[in-house]
Tab-separated table of C-alpha atoms and ligand atoms in Angstrom:
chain	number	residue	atom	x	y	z
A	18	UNK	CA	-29.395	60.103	30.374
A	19	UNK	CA	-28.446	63.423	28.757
A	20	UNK	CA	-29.114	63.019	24.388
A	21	UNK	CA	-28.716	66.668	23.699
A	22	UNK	CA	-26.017	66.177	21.352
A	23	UNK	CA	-28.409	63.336	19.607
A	24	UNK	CA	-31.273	65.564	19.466
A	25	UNK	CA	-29.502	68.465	17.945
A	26	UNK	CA	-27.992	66.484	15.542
A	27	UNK	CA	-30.918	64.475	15.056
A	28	UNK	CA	-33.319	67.716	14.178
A	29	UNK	CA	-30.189	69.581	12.016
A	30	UNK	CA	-30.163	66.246	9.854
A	31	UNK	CA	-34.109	66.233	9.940
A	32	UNK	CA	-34.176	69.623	7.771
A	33	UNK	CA	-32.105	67.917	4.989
A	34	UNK	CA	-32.660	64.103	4.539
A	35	UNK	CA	-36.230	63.064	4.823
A	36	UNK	CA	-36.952	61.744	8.376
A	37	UNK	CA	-33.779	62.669	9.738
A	38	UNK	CA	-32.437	58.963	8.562
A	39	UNK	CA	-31.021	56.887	5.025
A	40	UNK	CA	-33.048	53.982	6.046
A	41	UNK	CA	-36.713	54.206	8.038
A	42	UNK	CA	-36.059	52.137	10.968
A	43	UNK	CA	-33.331	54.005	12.172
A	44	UNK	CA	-35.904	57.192	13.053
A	45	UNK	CA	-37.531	55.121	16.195
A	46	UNK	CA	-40.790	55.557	14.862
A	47	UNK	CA	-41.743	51.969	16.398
A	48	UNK	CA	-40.311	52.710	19.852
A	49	UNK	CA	-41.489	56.664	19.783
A	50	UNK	CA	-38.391	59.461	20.954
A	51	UNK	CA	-35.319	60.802	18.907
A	52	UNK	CA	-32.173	58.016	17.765
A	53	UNK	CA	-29.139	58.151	19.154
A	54	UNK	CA	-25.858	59.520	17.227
A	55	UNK	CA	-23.334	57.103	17.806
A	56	UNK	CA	-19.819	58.288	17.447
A	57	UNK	CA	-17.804	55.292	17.811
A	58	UNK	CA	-17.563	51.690	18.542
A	59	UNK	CA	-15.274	49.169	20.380
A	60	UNK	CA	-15.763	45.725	20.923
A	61	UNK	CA	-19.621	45.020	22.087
A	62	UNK	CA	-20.105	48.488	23.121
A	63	UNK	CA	-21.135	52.089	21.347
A	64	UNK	CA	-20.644	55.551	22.363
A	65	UNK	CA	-22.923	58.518	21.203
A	66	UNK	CA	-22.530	61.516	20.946
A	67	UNK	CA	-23.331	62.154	24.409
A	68	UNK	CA	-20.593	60.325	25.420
A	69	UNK	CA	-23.461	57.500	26.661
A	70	UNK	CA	-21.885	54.147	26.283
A	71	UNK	CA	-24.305	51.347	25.742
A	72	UNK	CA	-23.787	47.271	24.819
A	73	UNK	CA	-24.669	46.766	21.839
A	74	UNK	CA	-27.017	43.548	20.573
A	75	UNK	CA	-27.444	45.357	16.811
A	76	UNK	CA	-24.256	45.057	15.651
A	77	UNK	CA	-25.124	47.544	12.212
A	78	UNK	CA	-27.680	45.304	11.650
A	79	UNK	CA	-25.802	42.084	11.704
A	80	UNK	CA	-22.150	43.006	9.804
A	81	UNK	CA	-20.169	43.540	13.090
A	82	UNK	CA	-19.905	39.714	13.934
A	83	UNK	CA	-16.635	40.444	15.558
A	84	UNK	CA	-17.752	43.650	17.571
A	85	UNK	CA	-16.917	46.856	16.656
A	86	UNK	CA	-13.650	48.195	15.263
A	87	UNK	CA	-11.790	45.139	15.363
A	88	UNK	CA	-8.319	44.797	14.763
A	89	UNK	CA	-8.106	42.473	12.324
A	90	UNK	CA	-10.416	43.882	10.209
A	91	UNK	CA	-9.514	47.728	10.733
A	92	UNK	CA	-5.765	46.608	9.483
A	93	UNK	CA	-7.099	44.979	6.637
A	94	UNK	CA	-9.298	48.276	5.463
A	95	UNK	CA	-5.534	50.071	6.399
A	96	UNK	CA	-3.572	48.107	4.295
A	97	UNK	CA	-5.531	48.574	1.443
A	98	UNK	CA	-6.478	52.222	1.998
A	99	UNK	CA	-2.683	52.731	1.165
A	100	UNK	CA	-2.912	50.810	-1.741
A	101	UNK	CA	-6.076	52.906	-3.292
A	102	UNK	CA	-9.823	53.078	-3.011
A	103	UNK	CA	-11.454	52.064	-6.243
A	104	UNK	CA	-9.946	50.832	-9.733
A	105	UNK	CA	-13.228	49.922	-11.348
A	106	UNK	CA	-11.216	46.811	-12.663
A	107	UNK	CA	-11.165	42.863	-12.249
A	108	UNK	CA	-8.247	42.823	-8.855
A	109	UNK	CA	-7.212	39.832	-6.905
A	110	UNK	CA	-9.368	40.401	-3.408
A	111	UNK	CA	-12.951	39.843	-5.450
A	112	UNK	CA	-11.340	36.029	-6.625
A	113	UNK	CA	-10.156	36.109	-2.619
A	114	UNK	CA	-13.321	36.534	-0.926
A	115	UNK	CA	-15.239	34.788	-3.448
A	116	UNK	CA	-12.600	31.885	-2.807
A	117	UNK	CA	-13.644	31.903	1.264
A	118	UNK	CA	-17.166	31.933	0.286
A	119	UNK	CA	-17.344	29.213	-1.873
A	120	UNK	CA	-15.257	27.217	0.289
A	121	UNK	CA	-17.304	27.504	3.140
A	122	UNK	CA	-21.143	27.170	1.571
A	123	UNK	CA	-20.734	24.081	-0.044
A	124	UNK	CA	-24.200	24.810	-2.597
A	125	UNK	CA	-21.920	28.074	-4.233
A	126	UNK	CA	-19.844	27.014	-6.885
A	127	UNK	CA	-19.650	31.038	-8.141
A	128	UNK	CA	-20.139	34.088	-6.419
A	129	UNK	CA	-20.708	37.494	-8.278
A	130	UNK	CA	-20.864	40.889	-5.894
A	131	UNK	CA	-22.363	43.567	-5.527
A	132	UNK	CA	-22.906	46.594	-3.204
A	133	UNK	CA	-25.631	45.780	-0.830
A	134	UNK	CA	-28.414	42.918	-0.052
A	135	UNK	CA	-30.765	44.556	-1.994
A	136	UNK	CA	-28.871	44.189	-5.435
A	137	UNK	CA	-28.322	40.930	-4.619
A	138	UNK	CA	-31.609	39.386	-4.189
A	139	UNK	CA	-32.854	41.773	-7.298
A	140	UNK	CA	-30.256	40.352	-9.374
A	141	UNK	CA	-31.213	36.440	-7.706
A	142	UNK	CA	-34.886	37.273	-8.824
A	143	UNK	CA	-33.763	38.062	-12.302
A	144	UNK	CA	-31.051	35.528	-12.876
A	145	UNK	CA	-33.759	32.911	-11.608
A	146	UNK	CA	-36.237	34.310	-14.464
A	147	UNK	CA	-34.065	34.341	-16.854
A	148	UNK	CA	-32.897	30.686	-16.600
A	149	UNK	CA	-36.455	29.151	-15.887
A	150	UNK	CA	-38.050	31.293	-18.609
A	151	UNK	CA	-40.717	31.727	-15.920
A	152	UNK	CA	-42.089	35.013	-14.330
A	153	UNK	CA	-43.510	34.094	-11.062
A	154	UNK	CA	-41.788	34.467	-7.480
A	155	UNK	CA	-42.967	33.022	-4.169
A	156	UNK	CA	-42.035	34.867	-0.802
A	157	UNK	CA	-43.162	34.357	2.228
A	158	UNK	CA	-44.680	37.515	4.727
A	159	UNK	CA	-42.667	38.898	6.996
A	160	UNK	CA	-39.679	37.897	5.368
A	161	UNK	CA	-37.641	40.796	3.977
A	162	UNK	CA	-35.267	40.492	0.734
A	163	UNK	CA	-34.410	44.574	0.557
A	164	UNK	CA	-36.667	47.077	-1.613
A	165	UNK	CA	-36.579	46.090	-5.241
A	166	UNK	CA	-40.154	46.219	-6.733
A	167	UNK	CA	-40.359	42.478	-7.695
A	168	UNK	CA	-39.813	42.035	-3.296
A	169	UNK	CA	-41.853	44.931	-2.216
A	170	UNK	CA	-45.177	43.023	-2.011
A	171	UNK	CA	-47.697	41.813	0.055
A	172	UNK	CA	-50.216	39.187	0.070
A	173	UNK	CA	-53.864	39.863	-2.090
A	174	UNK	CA	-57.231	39.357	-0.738
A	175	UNK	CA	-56.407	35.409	-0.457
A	176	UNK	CA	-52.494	34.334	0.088
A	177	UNK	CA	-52.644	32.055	-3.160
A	178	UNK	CA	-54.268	35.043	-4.925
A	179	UNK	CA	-51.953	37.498	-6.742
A	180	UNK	CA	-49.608	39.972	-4.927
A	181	UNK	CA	-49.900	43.443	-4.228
A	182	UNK	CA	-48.085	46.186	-3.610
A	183	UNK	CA	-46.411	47.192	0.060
A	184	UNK	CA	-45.398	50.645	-1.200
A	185	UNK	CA	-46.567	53.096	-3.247
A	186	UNK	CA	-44.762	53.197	-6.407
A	187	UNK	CA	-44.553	49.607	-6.917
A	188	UNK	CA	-45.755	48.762	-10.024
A	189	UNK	CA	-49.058	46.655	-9.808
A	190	UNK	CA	-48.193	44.926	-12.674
A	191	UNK	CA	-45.135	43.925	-10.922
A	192	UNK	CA	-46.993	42.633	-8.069
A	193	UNK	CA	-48.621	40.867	-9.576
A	194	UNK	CA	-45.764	37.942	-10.301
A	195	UNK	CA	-44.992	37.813	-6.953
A	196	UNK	CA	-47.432	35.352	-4.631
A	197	UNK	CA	-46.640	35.650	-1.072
A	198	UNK	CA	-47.437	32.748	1.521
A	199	UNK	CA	-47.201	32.113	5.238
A	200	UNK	CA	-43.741	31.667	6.441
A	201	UNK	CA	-43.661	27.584	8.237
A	202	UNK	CA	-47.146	27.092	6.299
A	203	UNK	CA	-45.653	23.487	4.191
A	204	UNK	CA	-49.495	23.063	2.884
A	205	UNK	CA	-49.965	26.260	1.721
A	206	UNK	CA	-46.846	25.718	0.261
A	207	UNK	CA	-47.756	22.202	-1.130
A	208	UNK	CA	-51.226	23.587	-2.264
A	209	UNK	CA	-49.630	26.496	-4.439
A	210	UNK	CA	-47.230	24.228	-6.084
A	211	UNK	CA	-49.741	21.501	-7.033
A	212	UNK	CA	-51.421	24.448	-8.483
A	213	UNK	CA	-49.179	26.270	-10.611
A	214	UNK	CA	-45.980	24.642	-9.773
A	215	UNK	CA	-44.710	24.606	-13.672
A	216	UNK	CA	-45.244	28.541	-13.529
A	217	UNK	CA	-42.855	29.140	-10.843
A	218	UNK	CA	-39.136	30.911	-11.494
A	219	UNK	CA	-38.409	30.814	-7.819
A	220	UNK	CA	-39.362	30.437	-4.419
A	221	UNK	CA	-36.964	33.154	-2.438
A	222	UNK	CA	-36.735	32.524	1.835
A	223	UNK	CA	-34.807	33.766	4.640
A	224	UNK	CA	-34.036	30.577	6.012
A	225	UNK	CA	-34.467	31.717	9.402
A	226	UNK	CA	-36.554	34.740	9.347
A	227	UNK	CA	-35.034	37.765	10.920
A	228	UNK	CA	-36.851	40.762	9.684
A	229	UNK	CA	-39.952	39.809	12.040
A	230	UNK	CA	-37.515	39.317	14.613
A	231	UNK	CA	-36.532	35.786	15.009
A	232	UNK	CA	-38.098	33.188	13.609
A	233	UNK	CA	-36.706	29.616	12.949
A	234	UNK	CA	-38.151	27.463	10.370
A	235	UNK	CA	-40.443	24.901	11.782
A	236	UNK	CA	-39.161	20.964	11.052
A	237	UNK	CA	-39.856	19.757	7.504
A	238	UNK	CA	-40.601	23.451	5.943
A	239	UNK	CA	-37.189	24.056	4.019
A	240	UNK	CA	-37.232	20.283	2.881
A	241	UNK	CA	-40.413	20.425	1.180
A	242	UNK	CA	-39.559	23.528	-0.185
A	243	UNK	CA	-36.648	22.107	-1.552
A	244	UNK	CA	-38.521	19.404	-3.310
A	245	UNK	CA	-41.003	21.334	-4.399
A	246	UNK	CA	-39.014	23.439	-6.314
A	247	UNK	CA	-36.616	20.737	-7.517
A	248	UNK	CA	-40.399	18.618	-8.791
A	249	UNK	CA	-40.969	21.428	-10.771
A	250	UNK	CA	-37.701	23.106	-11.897
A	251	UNK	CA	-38.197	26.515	-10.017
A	252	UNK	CA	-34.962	27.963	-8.510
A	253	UNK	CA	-34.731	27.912	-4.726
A	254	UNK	CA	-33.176	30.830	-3.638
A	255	UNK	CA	-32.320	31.065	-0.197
A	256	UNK	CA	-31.519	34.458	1.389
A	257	UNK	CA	-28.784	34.250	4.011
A	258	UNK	CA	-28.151	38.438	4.084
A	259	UNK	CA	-28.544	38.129	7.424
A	260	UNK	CA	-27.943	33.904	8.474
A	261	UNK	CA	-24.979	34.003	6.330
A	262	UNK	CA	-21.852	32.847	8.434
A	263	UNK	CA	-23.812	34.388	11.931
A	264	UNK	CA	-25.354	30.963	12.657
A	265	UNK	CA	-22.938	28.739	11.310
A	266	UNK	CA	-19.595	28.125	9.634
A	267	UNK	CA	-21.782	27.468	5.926
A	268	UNK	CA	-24.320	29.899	7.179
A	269	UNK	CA	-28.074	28.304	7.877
A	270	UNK	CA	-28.236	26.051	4.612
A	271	UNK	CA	-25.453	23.934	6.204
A	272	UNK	CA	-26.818	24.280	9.908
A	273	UNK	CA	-29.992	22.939	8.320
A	274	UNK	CA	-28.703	20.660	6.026
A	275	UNK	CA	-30.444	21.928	2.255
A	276	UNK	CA	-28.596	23.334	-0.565
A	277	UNK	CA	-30.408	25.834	-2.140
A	278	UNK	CA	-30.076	26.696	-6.430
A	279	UNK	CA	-28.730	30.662	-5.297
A	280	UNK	CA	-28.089	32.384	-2.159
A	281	UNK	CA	-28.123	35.672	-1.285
A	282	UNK	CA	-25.415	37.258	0.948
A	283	UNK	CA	-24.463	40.547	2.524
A	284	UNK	CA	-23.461	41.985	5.885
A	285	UNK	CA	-20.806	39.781	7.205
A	286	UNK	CA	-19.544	39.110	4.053
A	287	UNK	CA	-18.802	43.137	3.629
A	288	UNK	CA	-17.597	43.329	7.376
A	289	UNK	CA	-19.210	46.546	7.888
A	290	UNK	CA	-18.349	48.010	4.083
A	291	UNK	CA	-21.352	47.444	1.772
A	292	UNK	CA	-21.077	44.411	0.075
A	293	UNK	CA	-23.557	42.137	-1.228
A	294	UNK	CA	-23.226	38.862	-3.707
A	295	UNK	CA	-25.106	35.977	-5.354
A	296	UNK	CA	-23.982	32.957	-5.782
A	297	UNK	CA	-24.722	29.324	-6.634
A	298	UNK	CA	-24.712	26.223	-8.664
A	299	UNK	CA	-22.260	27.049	-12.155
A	300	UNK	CA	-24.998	26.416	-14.736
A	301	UNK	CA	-27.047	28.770	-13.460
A	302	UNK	CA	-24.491	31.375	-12.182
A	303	UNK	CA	-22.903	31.506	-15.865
A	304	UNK	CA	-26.262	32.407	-17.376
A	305	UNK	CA	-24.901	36.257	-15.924
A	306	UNK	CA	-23.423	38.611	-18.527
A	307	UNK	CA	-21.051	38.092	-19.950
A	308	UNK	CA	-21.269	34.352	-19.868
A	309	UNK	CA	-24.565	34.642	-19.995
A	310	UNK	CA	-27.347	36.829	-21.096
A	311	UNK	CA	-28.673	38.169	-18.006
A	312	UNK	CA	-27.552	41.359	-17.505
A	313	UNK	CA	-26.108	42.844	-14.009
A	314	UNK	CA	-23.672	44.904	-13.506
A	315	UNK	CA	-21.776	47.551	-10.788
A	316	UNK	CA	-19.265	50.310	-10.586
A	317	UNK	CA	-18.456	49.571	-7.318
A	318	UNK	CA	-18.582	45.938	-7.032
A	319	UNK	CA	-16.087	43.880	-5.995
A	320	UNK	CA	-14.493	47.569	-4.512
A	321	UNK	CA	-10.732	46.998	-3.133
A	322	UNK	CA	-11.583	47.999	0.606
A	323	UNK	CA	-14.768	46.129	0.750
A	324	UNK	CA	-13.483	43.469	-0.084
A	325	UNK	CA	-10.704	43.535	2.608
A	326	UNK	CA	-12.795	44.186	5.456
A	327	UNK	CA	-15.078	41.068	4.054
A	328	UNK	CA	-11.857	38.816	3.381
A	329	UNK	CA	-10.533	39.818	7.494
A	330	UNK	CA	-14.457	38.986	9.102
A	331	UNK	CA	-14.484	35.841	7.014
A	332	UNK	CA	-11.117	34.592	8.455
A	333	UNK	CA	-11.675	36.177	12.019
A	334	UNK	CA	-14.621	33.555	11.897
A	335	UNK	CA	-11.803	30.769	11.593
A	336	UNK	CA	-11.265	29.660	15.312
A	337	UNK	CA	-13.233	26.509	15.804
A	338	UNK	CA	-14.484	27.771	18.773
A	339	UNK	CA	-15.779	30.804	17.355
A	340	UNK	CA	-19.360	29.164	17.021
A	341	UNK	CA	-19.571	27.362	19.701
A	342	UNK	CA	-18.708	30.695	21.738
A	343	UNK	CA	-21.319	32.494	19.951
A	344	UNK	CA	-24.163	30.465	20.715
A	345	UNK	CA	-23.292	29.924	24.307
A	346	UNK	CA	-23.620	33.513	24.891
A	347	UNK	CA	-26.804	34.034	22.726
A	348	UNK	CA	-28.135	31.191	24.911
A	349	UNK	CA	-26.631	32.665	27.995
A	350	UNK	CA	-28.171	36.420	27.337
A	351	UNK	CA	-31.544	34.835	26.144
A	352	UNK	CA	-32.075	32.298	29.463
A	353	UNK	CA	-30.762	35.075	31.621
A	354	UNK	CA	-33.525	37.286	29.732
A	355	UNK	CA	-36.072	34.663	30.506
A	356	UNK	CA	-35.440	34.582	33.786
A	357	UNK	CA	-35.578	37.693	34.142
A	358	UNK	CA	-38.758	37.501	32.714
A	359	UNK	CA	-40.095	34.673	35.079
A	360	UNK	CA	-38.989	36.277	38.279
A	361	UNK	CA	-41.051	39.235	37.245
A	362	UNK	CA	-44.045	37.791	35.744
A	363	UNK	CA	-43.682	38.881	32.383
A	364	UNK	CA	-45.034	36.941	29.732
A	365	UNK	CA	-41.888	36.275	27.562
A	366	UNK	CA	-40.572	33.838	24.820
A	367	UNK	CA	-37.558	33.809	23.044
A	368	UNK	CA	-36.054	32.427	20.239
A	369	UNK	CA	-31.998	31.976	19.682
A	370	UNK	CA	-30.050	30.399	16.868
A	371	UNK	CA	-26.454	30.410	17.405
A	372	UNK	CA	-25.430	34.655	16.792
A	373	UNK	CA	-29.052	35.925	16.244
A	374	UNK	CA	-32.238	36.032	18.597
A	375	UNK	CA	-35.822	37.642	18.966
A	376	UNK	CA	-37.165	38.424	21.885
A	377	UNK	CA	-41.554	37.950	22.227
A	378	UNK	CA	-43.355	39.591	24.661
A	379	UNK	CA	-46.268	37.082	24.596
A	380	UNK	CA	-47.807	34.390	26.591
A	381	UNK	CA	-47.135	31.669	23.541
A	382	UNK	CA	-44.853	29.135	24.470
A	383	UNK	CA	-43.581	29.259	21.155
A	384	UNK	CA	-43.633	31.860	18.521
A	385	UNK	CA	-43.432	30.420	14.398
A	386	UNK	CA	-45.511	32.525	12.681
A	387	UNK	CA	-45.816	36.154	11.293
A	388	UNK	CA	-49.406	36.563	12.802
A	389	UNK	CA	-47.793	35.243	16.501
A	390	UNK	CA	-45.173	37.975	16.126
A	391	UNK	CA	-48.225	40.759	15.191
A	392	UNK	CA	-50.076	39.703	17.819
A	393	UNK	CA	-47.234	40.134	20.441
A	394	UNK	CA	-47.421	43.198	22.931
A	395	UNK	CA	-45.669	46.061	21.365
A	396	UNK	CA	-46.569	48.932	24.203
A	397	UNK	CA	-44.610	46.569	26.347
A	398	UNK	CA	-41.331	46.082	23.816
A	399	UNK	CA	-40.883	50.465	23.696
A	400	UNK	CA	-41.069	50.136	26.840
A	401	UNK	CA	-38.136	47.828	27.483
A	402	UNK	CA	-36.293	49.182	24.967
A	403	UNK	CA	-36.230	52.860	26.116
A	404	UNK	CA	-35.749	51.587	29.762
A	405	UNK	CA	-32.575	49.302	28.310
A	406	UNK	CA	-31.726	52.406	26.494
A	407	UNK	CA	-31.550	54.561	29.816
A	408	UNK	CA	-28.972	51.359	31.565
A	409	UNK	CA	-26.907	51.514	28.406
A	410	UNK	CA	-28.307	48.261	26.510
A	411	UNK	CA	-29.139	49.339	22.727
A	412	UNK	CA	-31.300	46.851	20.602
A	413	UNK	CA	-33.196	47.429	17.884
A	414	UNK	CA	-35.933	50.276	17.926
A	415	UNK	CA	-38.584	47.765	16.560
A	416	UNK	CA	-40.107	44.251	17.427
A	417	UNK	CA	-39.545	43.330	14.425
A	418	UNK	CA	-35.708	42.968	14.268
A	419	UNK	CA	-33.274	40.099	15.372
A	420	UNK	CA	-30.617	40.941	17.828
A	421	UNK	CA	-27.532	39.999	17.031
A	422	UNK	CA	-24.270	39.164	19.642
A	423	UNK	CA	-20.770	39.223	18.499
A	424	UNK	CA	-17.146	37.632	19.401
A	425	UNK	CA	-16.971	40.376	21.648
A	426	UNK	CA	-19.910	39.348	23.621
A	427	UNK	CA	-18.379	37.864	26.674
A	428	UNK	CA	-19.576	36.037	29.246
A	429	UNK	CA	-18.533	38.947	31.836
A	430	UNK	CA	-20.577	41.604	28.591
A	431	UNK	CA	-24.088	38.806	29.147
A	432	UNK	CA	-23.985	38.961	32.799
A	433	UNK	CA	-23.112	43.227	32.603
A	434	UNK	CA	-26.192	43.240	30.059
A	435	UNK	CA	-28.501	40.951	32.456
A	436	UNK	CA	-27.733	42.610	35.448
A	437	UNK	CA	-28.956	46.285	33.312
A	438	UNK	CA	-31.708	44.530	32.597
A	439	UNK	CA	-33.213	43.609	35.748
A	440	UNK	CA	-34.167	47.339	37.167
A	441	UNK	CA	-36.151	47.502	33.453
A	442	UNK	CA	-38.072	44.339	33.947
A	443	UNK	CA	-39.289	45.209	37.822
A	444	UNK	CA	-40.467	48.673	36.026
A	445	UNK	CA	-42.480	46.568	33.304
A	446	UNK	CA	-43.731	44.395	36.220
A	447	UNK	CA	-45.105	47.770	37.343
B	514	PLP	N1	-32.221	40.327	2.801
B	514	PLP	C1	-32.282	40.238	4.137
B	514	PLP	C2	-32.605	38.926	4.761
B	514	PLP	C3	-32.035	41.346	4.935
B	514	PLP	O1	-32.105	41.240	6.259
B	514	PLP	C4	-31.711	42.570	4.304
B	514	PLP	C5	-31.455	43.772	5.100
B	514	PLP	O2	-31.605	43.813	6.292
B	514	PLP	C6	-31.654	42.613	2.910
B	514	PLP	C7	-31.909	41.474	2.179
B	514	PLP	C8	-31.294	43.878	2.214
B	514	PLP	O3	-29.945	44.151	2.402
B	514	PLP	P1	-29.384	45.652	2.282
B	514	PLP	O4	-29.953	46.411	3.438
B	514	PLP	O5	-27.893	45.477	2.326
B	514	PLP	O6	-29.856	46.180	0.976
């Protein structure tokens, strides 16, 4: 595969943003080699600059729910392109999209955006601090809520024991009110709160993990969450960035049946423009300035284009079938992969929930914990990934990361991707 275009574009950027990239994993530091410039996208598939094409299972990280470039939501971004960029005023498309949002996650009975994933779960951690009157936030390892300080922190010496930072430059002080447990561990969970319970301003989860690839919660670990935190009046935030509307109609708190105090959003809900909200139950929601007196605020929230392109994705996920689709081709790609897998004797495991799936190269059965996910073989993953990479297949450049598929995933797009994949599995075989 020819990249020269990549790689000359890739070392030009290199001398003037640090690493080359505007967010780390982008630089293929977990998978080795240079990233690929893409130029454009249609449908499931990307083009670099190269003129490579490849099918793509990242989908900008999760936005792109309907593929790349579509219609519907390219017209929308049109329309309103006409009309202007940015008034930096209250207009109708905020009170639109908020409308589809609250309509469809029946815990959010107010939204207020913002910009991007990471102001949202900042401003979730604040607004839940500010109506507790409480300082300290639970999270869970391996679970990612963007890079404020309060989210940027790891475990101490013991995981009940206070938290630390995960980057330099994090205050320790701010650390320190963030505790940070096992993801699926209910008795660590239950331990903590008989502990310190009253202490607690909020307990913040992904509700399926998908920044240590895929991860489902196990059975019974969101509901005693949920009464934990309702026992001992600490907000339960739950952070649906990335499960929002991919693995369900009312994103995973309906698919799993809890309503969380707040919930984080972003991706989908910007349909590729940067958009992030909060939202949740009134009382609390109306404790934000100017209601209330926790302060947040955004020049470019609620911007005019973003929210078009938010408003289109949101009612391009109408069709009732647009679900059910979705999951049979996650399920499709992911038995196909184990299969693949099998035939080859691979030791492989994968997980799938509706749009989003990880793929394990381990011989667990099942994989439900950060440690499992560690402990996986990661020579083997840059392997497949730069072999995928050379039969036009692009997934995420770390083991880390769910894969996402879109509307434009077809059945004819799984068995294209399947049949790339089998040269790359006899290599692994060896
Ligand atoms: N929360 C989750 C679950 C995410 O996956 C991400 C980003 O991937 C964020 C928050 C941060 O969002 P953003 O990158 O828009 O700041």
């Amino acid at each position: 595969m020819n990249t020269d275009h990549s790689s000359k574009a890739f070392n030009e950027a290199r001398a003037i943003i640090p690493g080359g990239v505007n967010s780390p994993v982008r630089a293929f530091k977990a998978v080795g080699g240079n990233p690929v410039y893409f130029s454009s996208g249609e449908g499931p598939w990307l083009v670099d600059l190269d003129g490579n094409r490849f099918i793509d299972y990242v989908g900008s990280w999760g936005p792109m729910v309907l593929g790349h470039n579509h219609p519907r939501v390219r017209d929308a971004i049109s329309a309103q392109l006409a009309k202007g960029v940015s008034f930096g005023t209250p207009h109708e498309l905020e009170t639109e999209l908020a409308r589809l949002i609250t309509a469809r996650i029946p815990s959010v009975d107010m939204v207020r955006m913002v910009s991007s994933g990471t102001e949202a779960a900042m401003t979730a951690i604040r607004l839940a601090r500010g109506f507790t009157n409480r300082e300290l936030i639970v999270k869970f390892e391996g679970c990612y809520h963007g890079h404020a300080d309060a989210l940027l922190v790891k475990a101490g010496s013991g995981a009940l024991t206070l938290g630390v930072p995960s980057s330099p430059g994090v205050p320790k002080a701010v650390a320190e009110q963030t505790l940070t447990l096992e993801f699926n561990n209910t008795s660590q969970l239950q331990q903590l709160f008989g502990r310190m319970g009253d202490s607690i301003a909020a307990v913040i989860v992904e509700p399926i993990a998908g920044n240590m690839n895929c991860v489902p919660p196990e059975p019974g670990f969101l509901e005693a969450m949920r009464e934990l935190t309702s026992q001992s009046g600490s907000i339960l935030i739950f952070d649906e960035v990335m499960t929002g509307f991919r693995v369900h109609p009312g994103s995973a708190q309906s698919l799993f049946a809890i309503e969380p105090d707040l919930t984080v959003l972003g991706k989908i809900i910007g349909g590729g423009l940067p958009v992030g909200a909060i939202g949740g139950r009134q009382d609390i929601m109306e404790h934000l300035a100017p209601t209330g007196p926790v302060y947040q605020a955004g020049t470019l929230s609620g911007n005019p284009l973003a929210m078009a392109s938010g408003i289109a994705t949101l009612e391009g996920l109408e069709d009732e079938n647009f679900y059910v689709e979705l999951e049979r081709q996650t399920k499709n790609l992911c038995s196909g992969i184990g299969e693949l897998a099998r035939t080859n004797d691979i030791p492989l495991t994968t997980n799938c929930v509706c749009g989003m799936f990880g793929l394990f190269f381990t011989e667990l059965p099942q994989i439900s914990r950060f440690a499992q996910v560690q402990a996986c073989d990661q020579g083997r993953f840059q392997q497949f990934f730069h072999g995928l990479l050379n039969q036009g297949v692009y997934i995420a450049p770390s083991a880390f990361e769910a894969g996402f598929v879109s509307g434009a995933h077809t059945a004819s797009i799984v068995d294209q991707t399947l049949e790339a994949m089998e040269p790359v599995f006899r290599a692994l075989r060896g």
